[in-house]
Amino acid sequence: MDKKLVSILALRDRTLELLNGKMGDFFLGGGTALSLYHLKHRESFDLDFFTKDFSSKKIKDVISNIETGLDVKAKIEEAVPLEGKARILRCFVPINGRGELDDDASSFKIDFIEDQFEYIKTDKTTTGDIPVFSMENICLRKIYATCGVVKEEDELGRPRFVGGRQAAKDLFDLYFLSNEFMRLSEFVQEYCPSNKERVVEWYHSYDRVDMKLGINEIIAMKKVDFHDIERHFRQEVDTMIKQELS
């Protein structure tokens, strides 16, 4: 593994140690929570903290504690919130101590995200006292991040989806969630049936070449071939379609 990536992982772990018992109503989610505390399937190089009570002041106090504990000067970016969108405050921690950030690659990223979605199962707390999302809550947010969420209906009464992204890491995470935790078709049926059509559209529309290249770049502890991922999701999508027709 590249030395810079090794440094980022070390900084990530030091940050988690520093934040033990200090995160209050912030929950660790995303790929790092899924990998470190649940599936142990790939390396993830950033932290995503979700909170219902989004406060820039409270978040900046957390960042100040990180700066003091690690003896660094972080770069903070606060996105201008758009209507209906979650607020996000992003922090870049340099891997070279108090040196200047040459680019985002020379830093470790922490996102503090306003959580707009329901909790669908009691979350767990690690032995180190960092609140961590359950796999149910991680999976739900992965689906919403990947496929978008229903925000409103169009003039014909059809659901209108907002958001969505195509990222190989999300495909990889959803595959392992579906394969080792709960089948995607079962999860969508139980927890977010209004997204079923959008999940089918996502499967048929994502760029196969980009996804395959992205999967090959993931530093994985559990190896899987892209064609096996494709085959798995095709079966899950076929199951969802049959559910709708039955």
Short mmCIF file of C-alpha atoms in Angstrom, two decimals:
data_model
loop_
_atom_site.label_atom_id
_atom_site.label_comp_id
_atom_site.label_asym_id
_atom_site.label_seq_id
_atom_site.Cartn_x
_atom_site.Cartn_y
_atom_site.Cartn_z
CA MET A 1 0.00 0.00 0.00
CA ASP A 2 1.16 3.53 -0.80
CA LYS A 3 2.95 5.23 2.14
CA LYS A 4 0.56 8.18 2.00
CA LEU A 5 -2.42 5.83 2.37
CA VAL A 6 -0.74 4.09 5.30
CA SER A 7 -0.28 7.51 6.94
CA ILE A 8 -3.96 8.38 6.38
CA LEU A 9 -5.10 5.10 7.97
CA ALA A 10 -2.87 5.72 10.97
CA LEU A 11 -4.26 9.26 11.33
CA ARG A 12 -7.81 7.96 11.00
CA ASP A 13 -7.27 5.45 13.81
CA ARG A 14 -5.61 8.06 16.05
CA THR A 15 -8.57 10.35 15.47
CA LEU A 16 -11.04 7.65 16.50
CA GLU A 17 -9.04 7.00 19.66
CA LEU A 18 -9.03 10.72 20.41
CA LEU A 19 -12.81 10.94 19.99
CA ASN A 20 -13.63 8.01 22.28
CA GLY A 21 -16.47 9.02 24.57
CA LYS A 22 -16.67 12.55 23.14
CA MET A 23 -19.09 12.24 20.22
CA GLY A 24 -22.43 12.58 21.99
CA ASP A 25 -25.22 12.23 19.42
CA PHE A 26 -22.85 11.83 16.44
CA PHE A 27 -22.89 8.38 14.85
CA LEU A 28 -20.09 6.98 12.72
CA GLY A 29 -21.50 5.70 9.44
CA GLY A 30 -20.37 5.12 5.85
CA GLY A 31 -17.65 2.85 4.57
CA THR A 32 -15.33 3.14 7.56
CA ALA A 33 -18.05 2.16 10.04
CA LEU A 34 -19.08 -0.73 7.80
CA SER A 35 -15.52 -2.00 7.34
CA LEU A 36 -13.98 -1.40 10.78
CA TYR A 37 -16.88 -2.51 12.95
CA HIS A 38 -18.97 -4.83 10.81
CA LEU A 39 -17.80 -6.52 7.58
CA LYS A 40 -14.02 -5.90 7.52
CA HIS A 41 -14.16 -6.10 3.72
CA ARG A 42 -12.12 -3.10 2.48
CA GLU A 43 -10.01 -0.16 3.55
CA SER A 44 -11.81 3.15 3.97
CA PHE A 45 -9.80 6.34 4.32
CA ASP A 46 -12.21 8.89 5.77
CA LEU A 47 -14.79 9.31 8.52
CA ASP A 48 -18.48 10.15 8.16
CA PHE A 49 -20.29 11.32 11.29
CA PHE A 50 -24.08 11.73 11.16
CA THR A 51 -26.20 13.76 13.59
CA LYS A 52 -29.83 14.80 13.85
CA ASP A 53 -28.81 17.91 15.79
CA PHE A 54 -26.57 19.65 13.25
CA SER A 55 -24.71 22.57 14.84
CA SER A 56 -21.71 24.22 13.18
CA LYS A 57 -20.49 25.43 16.56
CA LYS A 58 -20.68 21.96 18.11
CA ILE A 59 -18.91 20.43 15.10
CA LYS A 60 -16.16 23.05 15.17
CA ASP A 61 -15.62 22.29 18.86
CA VAL A 62 -15.06 18.62 17.89
CA ILE A 63 -12.62 19.71 15.17
CA SER A 64 -10.80 21.94 17.67
CA ASN A 65 -10.35 18.91 19.95
CA ILE A 66 -8.94 16.95 17.01
CA GLU A 67 -6.50 19.77 16.17
CA THR A 68 -5.31 19.96 19.77
CA GLY A 69 -5.03 16.21 20.23
CA LEU A 70 -3.17 15.64 16.97
CA ASP A 71 -1.26 18.94 16.96
CA VAL A 72 -2.48 19.85 13.49
CA LYS A 73 -4.26 22.71 11.76
CA ALA A 74 -7.28 21.46 9.85
CA LYS A 75 -8.98 23.02 6.85
CA ILE A 76 -12.74 23.45 7.24
CA GLU A 77 -15.28 23.69 4.40
CA GLU A 78 -18.94 24.33 5.10
CA ALA A 79 -21.22 23.80 2.13
CA VAL A 80 -23.98 26.32 1.54
CA PRO A 81 -27.12 24.28 2.27
CA LEU A 82 -29.55 23.85 -0.62
CA GLU A 83 -33.28 23.49 -0.05
CA GLY A 84 -34.09 19.92 0.90
CA LYS A 85 -30.43 18.91 1.07
CA ALA A 86 -28.52 17.77 4.14
CA ARG A 87 -26.04 20.21 5.62
CA ILE A 88 -22.43 19.07 5.55
CA LEU A 89 -19.32 20.43 7.24
CA ARG A 90 -16.10 18.94 5.88
CA CYS A 91 -12.76 18.87 7.65
CA PHE A 92 -9.38 18.07 6.06
CA VAL A 93 -6.65 17.02 8.50
CA PRO A 94 -3.11 17.23 7.05
CA ILE A 95 -1.03 14.08 7.27
CA ASN A 96 2.15 16.18 7.61
CA GLY A 97 1.29 17.71 10.97
CA ARG A 98 0.99 21.48 10.86
CA GLY A 99 2.21 21.69 7.28
CA GLU A 100 0.11 23.27 4.56
CA LEU A 101 -2.35 21.17 2.61
CA ASP A 102 -0.90 20.71 -0.88
CA ASP A 103 -4.10 19.05 -2.08
CA ASP A 104 -6.88 16.85 -0.74
CA ALA A 105 -4.67 13.77 -1.29
CA SER A 106 -2.27 15.02 1.39
CA SER A 107 -5.01 15.01 3.99
CA PHE A 108 -7.47 12.82 5.82
CA LYS A 109 -11.15 13.80 5.40
CA ILE A 110 -13.89 13.93 8.01
CA ASP A 111 -17.50 14.74 7.05
CA PHE A 112 -20.08 15.87 9.59
CA ILE A 113 -23.50 15.30 8.02
CA GLU A 114 -27.01 16.32 8.97
CA ASP A 115 -28.90 13.04 9.17
CA GLN A 116 -32.32 13.44 7.54
CA PHE A 117 -33.37 9.81 7.62
CA GLU A 118 -35.06 7.55 10.14
CA TYR A 119 -33.24 5.12 12.39
CA ILE A 120 -34.48 1.66 11.50
CA LYS A 121 -32.70 -0.36 14.17
CA THR A 122 -30.98 0.34 17.46
CA ASP A 123 -27.38 1.30 16.83
CA LYS A 124 -24.37 -0.22 18.48
CA THR A 125 -21.58 1.42 20.42
CA THR A 126 -18.08 0.06 20.07
CA THR A 127 -16.00 -0.92 23.07
CA GLY A 128 -14.06 2.30 22.45
CA ASP A 129 -17.29 4.27 22.96
CA ILE A 130 -17.67 5.67 19.45
CA PRO A 131 -21.37 5.47 18.51
CA VAL A 132 -21.61 3.43 15.30
CA PHE A 133 -24.54 2.89 12.96
CA SER A 134 -25.99 -0.60 12.72
CA MET A 135 -25.69 -2.35 9.37
CA GLU A 136 -29.39 -1.62 8.75
CA ASN A 137 -28.82 2.12 9.09
CA ILE A 138 -25.64 2.03 7.00
CA CYS A 139 -27.35 0.04 4.25
CA LEU A 140 -30.35 2.38 4.13
CA ARG A 141 -28.12 5.45 3.77
CA LYS A 142 -25.98 3.70 1.14
CA ILE A 143 -29.11 3.02 -0.92
CA TYR A 144 -30.28 6.62 -0.58
CA ALA A 145 -26.82 7.98 -1.43
CA THR A 146 -26.55 5.73 -4.47
CA CYS A 147 -30.08 5.82 -5.85
CA GLY A 148 -31.48 9.08 -4.48
CA VAL A 149 -34.50 9.62 -2.25
CA VAL A 150 -38.14 10.39 -2.90
CA LYS A 151 -38.67 14.07 -2.09
CA GLU A 152 -41.92 14.79 -3.87
CA GLU A 153 -44.29 13.68 -6.60
CA ASP A 154 -44.35 15.02 -10.15
CA GLU A 155 -47.45 16.41 -11.87
CA LEU A 156 -48.60 12.86 -12.67
CA GLY A 157 -48.24 11.68 -9.08
CA ARG A 158 -45.10 9.67 -9.73
CA PRO A 159 -42.25 9.75 -7.19
CA ARG A 160 -39.51 12.24 -8.01
CA PHE A 161 -36.06 11.25 -6.79
CA VAL A 162 -33.37 13.67 -5.66
CA GLY A 163 -29.67 12.89 -5.53
CA GLY A 164 -27.82 9.69 -6.35
CA ARG A 165 -24.23 8.98 -7.29
CA GLN A 166 -22.17 6.39 -9.09
CA ALA A 167 -19.24 5.32 -6.96
CA ALA A 168 -17.48 1.96 -7.05
CA LYS A 169 -17.08 1.93 -3.27
CA ASP A 170 -20.88 2.09 -2.86
CA LEU A 171 -21.37 -0.79 -5.30
CA PHE A 172 -18.73 -2.78 -3.42
CA ASP A 173 -20.29 -2.03 -0.03
CA LEU A 174 -23.82 -2.82 -1.17
CA TYR A 175 -22.64 -6.12 -2.63
CA PHE A 176 -21.13 -7.25 0.67
CA LEU A 177 -24.13 -5.99 2.63
CA SER A 178 -26.41 -7.94 0.30
CA ASN A 179 -24.22 -11.03 0.23
CA GLU A 180 -23.24 -11.25 3.90
CA PHE A 181 -25.94 -9.36 5.81
CA MET A 182 -29.33 -9.13 4.08
CA ARG A 183 -30.23 -9.61 0.43
CA LEU A 184 -30.77 -6.26 -1.29
CA SER A 185 -34.20 -7.31 -2.57
CA GLU A 186 -35.30 -8.27 0.96
CA PHE A 187 -33.87 -5.11 2.49
CA VAL A 188 -35.56 -2.78 0.00
CA GLN A 189 -38.86 -4.64 0.38
CA GLU A 190 -38.75 -4.28 4.16
CA TYR A 191 -37.17 -0.87 4.75
CA CYS A 192 -37.52 1.34 1.65
CA PRO A 193 -40.07 -0.13 -0.81
CA SER A 194 -40.68 3.30 -2.38
CA ASN A 195 -37.10 3.13 -3.69
CA LYS A 196 -37.56 -0.20 -5.46
CA GLU A 197 -38.08 1.32 -8.90
CA ARG A 198 -35.10 3.63 -8.41
CA VAL A 199 -32.81 0.73 -7.40
CA VAL A 200 -33.78 -1.09 -10.60
CA GLU A 201 -33.03 2.07 -12.62
CA TRP A 202 -29.69 2.47 -10.84
CA TYR A 203 -28.66 -1.09 -11.72
CA HIS A 204 -29.47 -0.60 -15.39
CA SER A 205 -27.85 2.83 -15.67
CA TYR A 206 -24.51 2.75 -13.85
CA ASP A 207 -21.40 2.81 -16.04
CA ARG A 208 -20.01 -0.74 -16.14
CA VAL A 209 -16.54 0.30 -17.32
CA ASP A 210 -16.11 2.97 -14.64
CA MET A 211 -17.41 0.65 -11.95
CA LYS A 212 -15.10 -2.18 -12.97
CA LEU A 213 -12.08 0.11 -12.96
CA GLY A 214 -13.11 1.57 -9.62
CA ILE A 215 -13.61 -1.87 -8.04
CA ASN A 216 -10.09 -2.85 -9.14
CA GLU A 217 -8.67 0.18 -7.32
CA ILE A 218 -10.30 -0.66 -3.99
CA ILE A 219 -7.92 -2.00 -1.35
CA ALA A 220 -9.98 -5.01 -0.35
CA MET A 221 -9.55 -7.51 2.46
CA LYS A 222 -12.21 -9.66 0.79
CA LYS A 223 -11.73 -10.15 -2.93
CA VAL A 224 -14.59 -10.39 -5.40
CA ASP A 225 -14.69 -10.30 -9.18
CA PHE A 226 -16.74 -7.53 -10.81
CA HIS A 227 -18.67 -10.10 -12.85
CA ASP A 228 -19.77 -11.82 -9.64
CA ILE A 229 -21.02 -8.48 -8.33
CA GLU A 230 -22.91 -7.91 -11.57
CA ARG A 231 -24.43 -11.38 -11.45
CA HIS A 232 -25.51 -10.90 -7.84
CA PHE A 233 -27.24 -7.57 -8.46
CA ARG A 234 -28.92 -8.87 -11.61
CA GLN A 235 -30.49 -11.63 -9.52
CA GLU A 236 -31.57 -9.15 -6.84
CA VAL A 237 -33.11 -6.79 -9.40
CA ASP A 238 -34.94 -9.68 -11.08
CA THR A 239 -36.33 -10.62 -7.67
CA MET A 240 -37.55 -7.05 -7.07
CA ILE A 241 -39.27 -6.99 -10.45
CA LYS A 242 -40.99 -10.31 -9.69
CA GLN A 243 -42.12 -8.91 -6.33
CA GLU A 244 -43.84 -6.05 -8.13
CA LEU A 245 -45.50 -8.35 -10.66
CA SER A 246 -46.75 -10.87 -8.12
#
